[in-house]
Short mmCIF file of C-alpha atoms and ligand atoms in Angstrom, two decimals:
data_model
loop_
_atom_site.label_atom_id
_atom_site.label_comp_id
_atom_site.label_asym_id
_atom_site.label_seq_id
_atom_site.Cartn_x
_atom_site.Cartn_y
_atom_site.Cartn_z
CA MET G 274 -46.22 -79.97 40.49
CA GLN G 275 -49.22 -79.69 38.24
CA LEU G 276 -49.35 -81.89 35.29
CA TYR G 277 -51.80 -81.60 32.26
CA SER G 278 -52.75 -84.18 29.44
CA THR G 279 -51.35 -83.62 25.98
CA ASN G 280 -54.90 -84.41 24.76
CA ASN G 281 -56.54 -81.84 26.86
CA PRO G 282 -54.85 -78.97 28.65
CA SER G 283 -57.57 -78.52 31.20
CA LEU G 284 -57.43 -82.06 32.53
CA ARG G 285 -55.08 -81.72 35.46
CA ALA G 286 -53.33 -83.90 37.97
CA THR G 287 -50.89 -83.57 40.83
CA PHE G 288 -47.56 -85.56 40.51
CA GLN G 289 -48.80 -88.16 42.86
CA GLU G 290 -51.96 -88.78 40.81
CA ALA G 291 -49.90 -88.97 37.63
CA LEU G 292 -47.44 -91.26 39.08
CA PHE G 293 -50.18 -93.90 40.08
CA GLN G 294 -52.44 -93.37 36.91
CA GLY G 295 -49.57 -93.58 34.47
CA LEU G 296 -51.71 -92.36 31.69
CA PRO G 297 -54.36 -89.64 31.99
CA PRO G 298 -57.83 -91.01 31.57
CA ASP G 299 -58.16 -89.59 28.04
CA ASN G 300 -55.01 -91.58 26.94
CA GLY G 301 -52.89 -88.63 26.39
CA LEU G 302 -49.44 -88.12 28.18
CA TYR G 303 -48.81 -86.07 31.29
CA MET G 304 -46.74 -82.97 30.93
CA PRO G 305 -45.66 -80.30 33.58
CA VAL G 306 -48.00 -77.14 33.30
CA ARG G 307 -45.11 -75.13 34.38
CA ILE G 308 -41.36 -75.97 33.72
CA PRO G 309 -39.37 -74.19 36.37
CA ARG G 310 -36.35 -72.15 35.31
CA MET G 311 -33.06 -72.71 37.31
CA HIS G 312 -31.59 -69.47 38.91
CA GLU G 313 -28.35 -68.09 37.55
CA SER G 314 -26.70 -68.93 40.89
CA PHE G 315 -27.33 -72.69 40.36
CA LEU G 316 -25.38 -72.51 37.03
CA ARG G 317 -22.60 -70.58 38.68
CA GLU G 318 -22.35 -73.05 41.55
CA LEU G 319 -22.75 -75.97 39.15
CA PRO G 320 -18.92 -76.97 38.84
CA LYS G 321 -18.80 -77.32 42.67
CA LEU G 322 -21.96 -79.68 43.05
CA SER G 323 -21.83 -83.31 43.24
CA PHE G 324 -24.14 -85.39 41.04
CA SER G 325 -26.61 -86.03 43.81
CA GLU G 326 -26.69 -82.40 44.89
CA ILE G 327 -27.47 -81.35 41.38
CA ALA G 328 -30.13 -84.05 41.28
CA TYR G 329 -31.71 -82.91 44.50
CA LEU G 330 -31.81 -79.09 43.47
CA LEU G 331 -33.55 -79.93 40.30
CA ALA G 332 -35.91 -82.28 41.93
CA GLU G 333 -36.72 -79.68 44.56
CA ALA G 334 -37.51 -77.23 41.85
CA LEU G 335 -39.73 -79.51 39.91
CA MET G 336 -41.54 -81.28 42.81
CA GLY G 337 -40.61 -79.74 45.90
CA ASP G 338 -44.27 -78.59 46.47
CA GLU G 339 -45.39 -82.21 47.02
CA ILE G 340 -42.39 -83.78 48.55
CA ALA G 341 -40.68 -82.33 51.81
CA PRO G 342 -36.98 -81.61 51.60
CA ASP G 343 -35.78 -84.35 53.80
CA THR G 344 -37.80 -87.02 52.05
CA LEU G 345 -36.74 -85.84 48.69
CA ARG G 346 -32.92 -85.92 49.69
CA LYS G 347 -33.48 -89.46 50.87
CA ILE G 348 -35.18 -90.43 47.65
CA ILE G 349 -32.33 -88.77 45.48
CA HIS G 350 -29.72 -90.32 47.76
CA ARG G 351 -31.09 -93.79 47.07
CA THR G 352 -31.48 -93.15 43.31
CA ILE G 353 -28.06 -91.65 42.40
CA THR G 354 -25.75 -94.52 43.63
CA PHE G 355 -23.60 -94.71 40.63
CA PRO G 356 -21.70 -92.07 38.57
CA ALA G 357 -22.54 -90.63 34.98
CA PRO G 358 -18.95 -89.72 33.66
CA VAL G 359 -18.27 -88.10 30.25
CA VAL G 360 -15.46 -89.94 28.78
CA ALA G 361 -13.64 -88.04 25.98
CA LEU G 362 -12.85 -89.64 22.67
CA ASP G 363 -11.34 -86.66 21.21
CA GLU G 364 -11.29 -82.88 21.73
CA GLN G 365 -14.82 -82.39 20.53
CA THR G 366 -16.40 -85.75 21.27
CA GLY G 367 -17.45 -87.33 24.60
CA ILE G 368 -19.56 -90.33 25.62
CA LEU G 369 -21.89 -89.81 28.63
CA GLU G 370 -21.67 -93.12 30.18
CA LEU G 371 -25.12 -93.97 31.63
CA PHE G 372 -24.71 -97.57 31.96
CA HIS G 373 -23.06 -98.04 35.48
CA GLY G 374 -26.10 -99.00 37.20
CA PRO G 375 -27.33 -102.46 38.16
CA SER G 376 -29.03 -103.33 34.70
CA LEU G 377 -26.23 -101.72 32.69
CA ALA G 378 -28.47 -99.35 30.82
CA PHE G 379 -29.69 -95.75 31.35
CA LYS G 380 -33.13 -96.94 32.27
CA ASP G 381 -31.84 -97.64 35.88
CA PHE G 382 -32.08 -93.85 36.72
CA GLY G 383 -35.74 -93.75 35.82
CA ALA G 384 -36.70 -97.15 37.35
CA ARG G 385 -34.85 -96.50 40.67
CA PHE G 386 -36.32 -93.09 41.12
CA MET G 387 -39.78 -94.24 40.36
CA ALA G 388 -39.49 -97.15 42.90
CA GLN G 389 -38.37 -94.59 45.63
CA ILE G 390 -41.27 -92.23 44.80
CA MET G 391 -43.89 -94.90 44.82
CA ALA G 392 -42.56 -96.25 48.07
CA HIS G 393 -42.81 -92.79 49.40
CA PHE G 394 -46.45 -92.19 48.26
CA ASN G 395 -47.62 -95.76 49.01
CA ASP G 396 -49.79 -94.81 51.96
CA ASP G 397 -51.95 -97.85 52.36
CA PRO G 398 -49.73 -100.17 54.51
CA SER G 399 -52.55 -102.81 54.80
CA ARG G 400 -52.35 -103.99 51.21
CA ASP G 401 -49.07 -104.49 48.99
CA LEU G 402 -49.02 -102.41 45.69
CA ILE G 403 -48.77 -104.73 42.84
CA ILE G 404 -46.70 -103.27 39.80
CA LEU G 405 -47.36 -105.14 36.55
CA VAL G 406 -44.75 -104.72 33.78
CA ALA G 407 -44.35 -106.12 30.32
CA THR G 408 -40.88 -106.21 28.85
CA SER G 409 -39.12 -106.86 25.57
CA GLY G 410 -35.77 -107.05 27.31
CA ASP G 411 -34.25 -103.86 28.82
CA THR G 412 -37.10 -102.41 30.82
CA GLY G 413 -37.86 -105.49 32.77
CA GLY G 414 -34.17 -105.63 34.23
CA ALA G 415 -34.17 -101.80 35.39
CA VAL G 416 -37.52 -102.34 36.99
CA ALA G 417 -36.68 -105.56 38.73
CA ALA G 418 -33.43 -104.00 40.10
CA GLY G 419 -34.99 -100.65 40.92
CA PHE G 420 -37.97 -102.06 43.06
CA TYR G 421 -36.03 -104.92 44.44
CA LYS G 422 -36.81 -105.17 48.17
CA THR G 423 -38.89 -101.90 48.14
CA PRO G 424 -41.20 -102.33 51.25
CA GLY G 425 -44.88 -102.71 50.48
CA ILE G 426 -44.41 -103.15 46.73
CA ARG G 427 -44.57 -106.49 44.68
CA VAL G 428 -43.40 -106.44 40.97
CA VAL G 429 -44.69 -109.01 38.39
CA ILE G 430 -42.69 -108.88 35.09
CA LEU G 431 -44.20 -110.48 31.95
CA TYR G 432 -41.78 -111.46 29.37
CA PRO G 433 -41.93 -113.32 26.09
CA SER G 434 -40.42 -116.78 26.39
CA GLY G 435 -37.26 -117.34 24.28
CA LYS G 436 -37.37 -113.71 22.82
CA VAL G 437 -35.09 -111.86 25.37
CA SER G 438 -31.36 -112.41 25.61
CA PRO G 439 -29.93 -115.03 28.20
CA LEU G 440 -28.47 -112.25 30.24
CA GLN G 441 -31.56 -110.12 30.15
CA GLU G 442 -33.69 -113.29 31.32
CA LYS G 443 -31.31 -113.83 34.25
CA GLN G 444 -31.69 -110.27 35.33
CA LEU G 445 -35.44 -110.76 35.63
CA THR G 446 -35.65 -114.25 36.86
CA THR G 447 -32.98 -114.49 39.61
CA LEU G 448 -33.69 -111.70 42.16
CA GLY G 449 -36.70 -113.20 43.92
CA HIS G 450 -38.04 -111.59 47.15
CA ASN G 451 -40.68 -109.13 46.00
CA ILE G 452 -39.85 -109.68 42.18
CA THR G 453 -41.70 -112.26 40.29
CA ALA G 454 -41.13 -113.28 36.67
CA ILE G 455 -43.93 -114.75 34.36
CA GLU G 456 -42.56 -116.40 31.23
CA VAL G 457 -45.36 -116.05 28.61
CA LYS G 458 -45.60 -118.38 25.83
CA GLY G 459 -46.13 -115.59 23.25
CA SER G 460 -44.95 -112.32 22.05
CA PHE G 461 -44.24 -108.92 23.63
CA ASP G 462 -47.63 -107.81 22.53
CA ASP G 463 -49.31 -110.72 24.24
CA CYS G 464 -47.64 -109.78 27.47
CA GLN G 465 -48.92 -106.24 27.16
CA ASP G 466 -52.34 -107.45 26.39
CA LEU G 467 -52.51 -109.59 29.46
CA ILE G 468 -51.62 -106.59 31.54
CA LYS G 469 -54.11 -104.31 29.76
CA LYS G 470 -56.82 -106.83 30.51
CA ALA G 471 -55.98 -107.03 34.20
CA PHE G 472 -56.23 -103.06 34.31
CA LEU G 473 -59.66 -103.23 32.76
CA ASP G 474 -60.77 -105.97 34.95
CA GLU G 475 -62.87 -103.86 37.53
CA ASN G 476 -63.68 -106.92 39.81
CA LEU G 477 -59.91 -107.72 40.07
CA ARG G 478 -59.07 -104.09 40.78
CA GLN G 479 -61.40 -104.03 43.72
CA ARG G 480 -59.46 -106.78 45.47
CA LEU G 481 -55.85 -106.01 44.27
CA ARG G 482 -54.04 -102.56 44.17
CA LEU G 483 -52.49 -102.54 40.79
CA SER G 484 -50.29 -100.17 39.10
CA SER G 485 -47.71 -99.99 36.18
CA ALA G 486 -44.17 -98.90 35.71
CA ASN G 487 -44.63 -98.05 32.11
CA SER G 488 -41.83 -96.08 30.47
CA ILE G 489 -44.14 -93.15 29.65
CA ASN G 490 -44.78 -92.70 33.32
CA ILE G 491 -43.81 -88.99 34.22
CA ALA G 492 -41.79 -90.30 37.23
CA ARG G 493 -39.34 -92.29 34.95
CA LEU G 494 -38.91 -89.37 32.71
CA LEU G 495 -37.99 -86.50 35.18
CA PRO G 496 -35.02 -88.16 36.85
CA GLN G 497 -33.47 -88.41 33.25
CA ILE G 498 -33.11 -84.58 33.37
CA PHE G 499 -30.55 -84.83 36.12
CA TYR G 500 -27.72 -86.45 34.02
CA TYR G 501 -27.80 -83.87 31.20
CA TRP G 502 -26.80 -81.26 33.88
CA GLU G 503 -24.14 -83.44 35.31
CA ALA G 504 -22.70 -84.04 31.89
CA TYR G 505 -22.77 -80.29 31.19
CA LYS G 506 -20.95 -79.69 34.58
CA GLN G 507 -18.07 -81.86 33.33
CA VAL G 508 -17.40 -80.09 29.93
CA GLN G 509 -18.37 -76.51 30.70
CA HIS G 510 -14.82 -75.56 31.20
CA LEU G 511 -14.18 -76.21 27.50
CA GLY G 512 -16.18 -72.94 26.73
CA LEU G 513 -17.65 -74.73 23.53
CA PRO G 514 -21.46 -74.87 22.58
CA ILE G 515 -22.75 -78.28 23.60
CA VAL G 516 -24.63 -80.68 21.26
CA PHE G 517 -26.37 -83.72 22.82
CA SER G 518 -26.71 -86.73 20.62
CA VAL G 519 -29.30 -89.08 21.89
CA PRO G 520 -29.77 -92.61 20.61
CA SER G 521 -33.57 -92.96 20.50
CA GLY G 522 -36.52 -95.37 20.40
CA ASN G 523 -39.62 -94.17 22.41
CA PHE G 524 -37.83 -90.64 22.75
CA GLY G 525 -38.21 -90.43 26.54
CA ASN G 526 -34.51 -89.84 26.85
CA LEU G 527 -34.44 -87.00 24.26
CA THR G 528 -37.57 -85.45 25.80
CA ALA G 529 -35.80 -85.20 29.21
CA GLY G 530 -32.91 -83.28 27.37
CA LEU G 531 -35.48 -80.91 26.00
CA LEU G 532 -36.96 -80.30 29.27
CA ALA G 533 -33.60 -79.71 31.00
CA GLN G 534 -32.94 -77.14 28.35
CA GLN G 535 -36.12 -75.42 29.09
CA MET G 536 -34.86 -75.40 32.77
CA GLY G 537 -31.88 -73.37 31.72
CA LEU G 538 -29.52 -75.99 30.65
CA PRO G 539 -27.10 -74.32 28.14
CA ALA G 540 -27.40 -76.85 25.38
CA GLN G 541 -27.18 -75.54 21.83
CA HIS G 542 -28.80 -78.41 19.88
CA PHE G 543 -29.96 -81.83 20.13
CA LEU G 544 -29.60 -84.82 17.76
CA ALA G 545 -32.29 -87.49 17.43
CA ALA G 546 -30.26 -90.53 16.33
CA THR G 547 -32.21 -93.60 15.22
CA ASN G 548 -31.68 -96.90 13.51
CA VAL G 549 -33.88 -97.56 10.41
CA ASN G 550 -36.94 -97.08 12.48
CA ASP G 551 -36.74 -93.56 11.56
CA THR G 552 -40.32 -91.97 12.15
CA VAL G 553 -38.93 -88.98 13.88
CA PRO G 554 -36.04 -88.15 11.50
CA ARG G 555 -38.54 -88.39 8.69
CA TYR G 556 -40.88 -86.03 10.40
CA LEU G 557 -37.91 -83.63 10.92
CA LYS G 558 -37.09 -83.96 7.23
CA TYR G 559 -40.55 -83.72 5.69
CA GLY G 560 -42.85 -82.26 8.16
CA HIS G 561 -45.26 -85.33 8.45
CA PHE G 562 -45.37 -87.68 11.33
CA GLU G 563 -46.04 -91.13 9.91
CA PRO G 564 -45.44 -94.16 12.22
CA LYS G 565 -44.76 -97.38 10.61
CA PRO G 566 -44.38 -101.06 11.92
CA SER G 567 -41.06 -101.61 13.59
CA VAL G 568 -38.24 -103.46 12.06
CA ARG G 569 -35.77 -105.56 14.06
CA THR G 570 -32.12 -104.20 14.39
CA LEU G 571 -28.88 -104.59 16.18
CA SER G 572 -29.94 -101.75 18.50
CA ASN G 573 -33.23 -103.44 19.33
CA ALA G 574 -34.10 -101.24 22.37
CA MET G 575 -34.62 -98.66 19.61
CA ASP G 576 -36.93 -100.67 17.35
CA VAL G 577 -39.86 -98.51 17.75
CA GLY G 578 -42.19 -97.59 14.85
CA SER G 579 -44.45 -95.41 16.77
CA PRO G 580 -42.56 -93.43 19.25
CA SER G 581 -45.00 -92.47 22.23
CA ASN G 582 -43.02 -89.54 23.72
CA PHE G 583 -43.29 -87.62 20.36
CA ALA G 584 -46.46 -86.21 21.57
CA ARG G 585 -44.67 -84.50 24.51
CA ILE G 586 -42.00 -83.10 22.16
CA LEU G 587 -44.68 -81.42 20.05
CA GLN G 588 -46.20 -79.88 23.21
CA LEU G 589 -43.02 -78.28 24.02
CA TYR G 590 -42.92 -76.42 20.76
CA SER G 591 -46.59 -75.74 20.02
CA SER G 592 -46.71 -78.51 17.38
CA THR G 593 -44.78 -76.29 14.91
CA TRP G 594 -42.33 -78.08 12.58
CA ASN G 595 -40.02 -75.19 12.21
CA ILE G 596 -39.62 -74.61 16.01
CA VAL G 597 -39.03 -78.40 16.46
CA ARG G 598 -36.32 -78.42 13.74
CA ALA G 599 -34.68 -75.43 15.29
CA HIS G 600 -33.94 -77.48 18.44
CA ILE G 601 -33.46 -81.15 16.94
CA SER G 602 -31.93 -82.52 13.99
CA GLY G 603 -32.70 -86.23 12.91
CA PHE G 604 -30.35 -88.79 11.63
CA ALA G 605 -30.98 -92.55 10.81
CA PHE G 606 -28.46 -95.27 10.22
CA ASP G 607 -28.67 -99.00 9.12
CA ASP G 608 -27.07 -101.95 10.91
CA GLU G 609 -24.03 -101.94 8.66
CA GLN G 610 -23.17 -98.33 9.27
CA THR G 611 -23.68 -99.08 13.07
CA GLN G 612 -21.17 -102.06 12.88
CA ALA G 613 -18.60 -99.88 10.88
CA ALA G 614 -18.71 -97.23 13.46
CA MET G 615 -18.15 -99.65 16.34
CA ARG G 616 -15.12 -101.02 14.46
CA ALA G 617 -13.71 -97.50 13.60
CA VAL G 618 -14.07 -96.28 17.24
CA TYR G 619 -12.42 -99.51 18.55
CA ALA G 620 -9.49 -99.16 16.17
CA ASP G 621 -9.13 -95.45 16.59
CA HIS G 622 -9.73 -94.94 20.32
CA GLN G 623 -9.73 -98.61 21.80
CA TYR G 624 -13.23 -97.73 23.10
CA VAL G 625 -16.08 -100.22 22.83
CA LEU G 626 -19.45 -98.80 21.87
CA ASP G 627 -22.73 -101.01 22.30
CA PRO G 628 -24.86 -100.82 19.25
CA HIS G 629 -27.27 -98.19 20.58
CA THR G 630 -24.56 -95.73 21.45
CA ALA G 631 -22.98 -96.30 18.17
CA VAL G 632 -26.01 -94.92 16.41
CA GLY G 633 -25.63 -91.65 18.59
CA TYR G 634 -21.89 -91.46 17.62
CA LEU G 635 -22.81 -91.67 13.89
CA ALA G 636 -25.32 -88.95 14.32
CA TRP G 637 -22.86 -86.67 15.94
CA LYS G 638 -20.16 -87.32 13.27
CA ALA G 639 -22.82 -86.50 10.61
CA TYR G 640 -24.01 -83.46 12.15
CA GLN G 641 -20.42 -82.24 12.80
CA SER G 642 -19.41 -82.62 9.18
CA GLN G 643 -22.38 -80.34 8.20
CA GLN G 644 -21.65 -77.68 10.71
CA PRO G 645 -18.86 -75.09 10.23
CA ILE G 646 -18.78 -74.00 14.02
CA ARG G 647 -16.66 -75.75 16.72
CA ALA G 648 -18.89 -77.49 19.25
CA PHE G 649 -18.53 -80.25 21.80
CA GLY G 650 -20.67 -83.46 21.15
CA ILE G 651 -21.91 -85.39 24.03
CA ILE G 652 -23.17 -88.78 22.88
CA LEU G 653 -25.54 -90.40 25.47
CA GLY G 654 -24.05 -93.93 26.13
CA THR G 655 -27.25 -95.76 26.75
CA ALA G 656 -25.99 -99.30 27.38
CA HIS G 657 -22.91 -101.10 28.54
CA PRO G 658 -21.26 -103.19 25.56
CA ALA G 659 -21.13 -106.22 27.83
CA LYS G 660 -24.97 -106.34 27.79
CA PHE G 661 -24.71 -107.20 24.07
CA GLN G 662 -21.52 -109.19 24.45
CA GLU G 663 -22.22 -111.76 21.84
CA ASP G 664 -23.08 -109.21 19.13
CA VAL G 665 -20.21 -106.95 20.15
CA SER G 666 -17.57 -109.55 20.12
CA LYS G 667 -18.58 -110.82 16.71
CA ILE G 668 -18.58 -107.23 15.29
CA LEU G 669 -15.24 -106.26 16.65
CA ARG G 670 -13.76 -109.72 15.91
CA THR G 671 -12.51 -109.92 19.44
CA ASP G 672 -13.31 -111.77 22.71
CA LEU G 673 -14.84 -109.27 25.04
CA PRO G 674 -14.68 -110.58 28.64
CA LEU G 675 -17.89 -110.57 30.55
CA PRO G 676 -17.57 -108.33 33.80
CA GLN G 677 -17.35 -110.49 36.99
CA PRO G 678 -20.86 -109.58 38.28
CA LEU G 679 -22.39 -110.78 34.97
CA GLU G 680 -20.47 -114.14 35.04
CA GLN G 681 -21.91 -114.59 38.41
CA LEU G 682 -25.39 -113.63 37.29
CA LEU G 683 -25.40 -116.13 34.43
CA LYS G 684 -24.65 -118.97 37.06
CA GLN G 685 -27.63 -118.09 39.03
CA PRO G 686 -30.66 -120.37 38.77
CA LYS G 687 -33.70 -119.02 36.87
CA SER G 688 -36.98 -118.85 38.65
CA ALA G 689 -40.02 -118.00 36.43
CA THR G 690 -43.73 -119.12 36.27
CA PRO G 691 -44.66 -120.42 32.79
CA MET G 692 -47.94 -118.92 31.47
CA PRO G 693 -49.88 -119.49 28.25
CA VAL G 694 -51.46 -116.45 26.58
CA ASP G 695 -54.78 -116.87 28.40
CA TYR G 696 -56.09 -114.10 30.63
CA ALA G 697 -58.27 -116.25 32.82
CA LEU G 698 -55.28 -118.23 33.88
CA PHE G 699 -53.27 -115.01 34.51
CA ARG G 700 -56.15 -113.57 36.47
CA LYS G 701 -56.36 -116.83 38.61
CA TRP G 702 -52.66 -116.72 39.35
CA LEU G 703 -52.84 -113.06 40.47
CA SER G 704 -55.79 -113.82 42.62
CA ASN G 705 -54.18 -116.89 44.11
CA THR G 706 -50.71 -115.21 44.60
CA PHE G 707 -51.84 -111.80 46.07
CA GLY G 708 -55.59 -112.19 47.00
C1 PLP D 907 -34.65 -97.78 26.02
C2 PLP D 907 -33.37 -97.69 25.29
C3 PLP D 907 -33.04 -96.62 24.28
C4 PLP D 907 -34.15 -95.91 23.71
O1 PLP D 907 -34.52 -94.78 24.73
P1 PLP D 907 -35.94 -93.96 24.60
O2 PLP D 907 -35.86 -93.02 25.73
O3 PLP D 907 -37.01 -94.87 24.55
O4 PLP D 907 -35.68 -93.16 23.29
C5 PLP D 907 -31.79 -96.60 23.71
N1 PLP D 907 -30.74 -97.40 24.14
C6 PLP D 907 -30.91 -98.37 25.03
C7 PLP D 907 -29.77 -99.29 25.32
C8 PLP D 907 -32.18 -98.48 25.70
O5 PLP D 907 -32.36 -99.40 26.76
#
């Protein structure tokens, strides 16, 4: 699989290079040079295929030139270990539940796949590969679970002290083994800065093999294509046009859906559903891309003012506003609307939406009321409501029980290394721990 940089089409990389670099040297984003189109027979056979067979055939079409079939099968087998069911709310609305993995959010798919791929390409058994990640909450849990006990790879997760939920903190700090948590006395941006400094530190990099598991890594994006097809498989018998509503922050999930469509997925339209951090819906409405500082909301994994994957979406449509608008409609909602939707869906369908998925639900309802044609809306259920149990219980005015594994998790002792915002100390810790 050849990739190019969104900043310079002649800057090329293999999948393996893009995986370990994360970003191209010119600070663009990697995009596939050619997006393979799936054969008619794949669509015909789809209803008979299992989720992991679907994922394998898509992965084979995308990266079969760099990874042998047996290896790819093993990687897929270890990635797709939980289902992605479409749960129908009514005749025209379904929730694609992507939260049945270990961290209870869709990010598990990308993180697990990336861990398996990195372990496969990690060809220097003499030195461990050290993955540095900063998290504001959800990413860290998915990466920790995804890389847990992966041979030859150590993971260091930096998180801002007191700024992640108790459940999220336990997901980062209780695994142990090859996962180490650093509790930084600062903000998420401070955590990112410490990591950035480590990557720019030539002397350190001569001694330690460092890499990142950033959300814009192509290896986290590609596996998200798989579940769009898995969702389509489950609803194709209805014979209705399919619209995907995607609760969005950095727009990786939506980008994966658009890639799936270019591979031949019969999706009629996509909805970019955001909270009040509405940079993309404003672009779709007015034609100007104007990022602004992010605002804190209930759906905080979507609090992104400057969505980084937007550059990828522009590439898909030759940076032409009208073409982008032909594929995507944008909708933004505030916290009050989000809470009202959660209450309405609970009252009408006894279904508990988490605040992120609720934004996707609102977008589908708004789009549906504008459109005269019948279609089936698939809302991407990006997180399990239990992950935001306190907020959800308060909003629904009911006591939401915590699933048993989460009760257990909250009882585990936390283990984290405290760290001030001081690069010299972080550097010393890295050298002492891994040098
Ligand atoms: C990360 C996340 C999102 C946003 O996904 P993007 O790919 O960044 O647009 C939405 N919901 C939840 C629960 C998330 O964790």
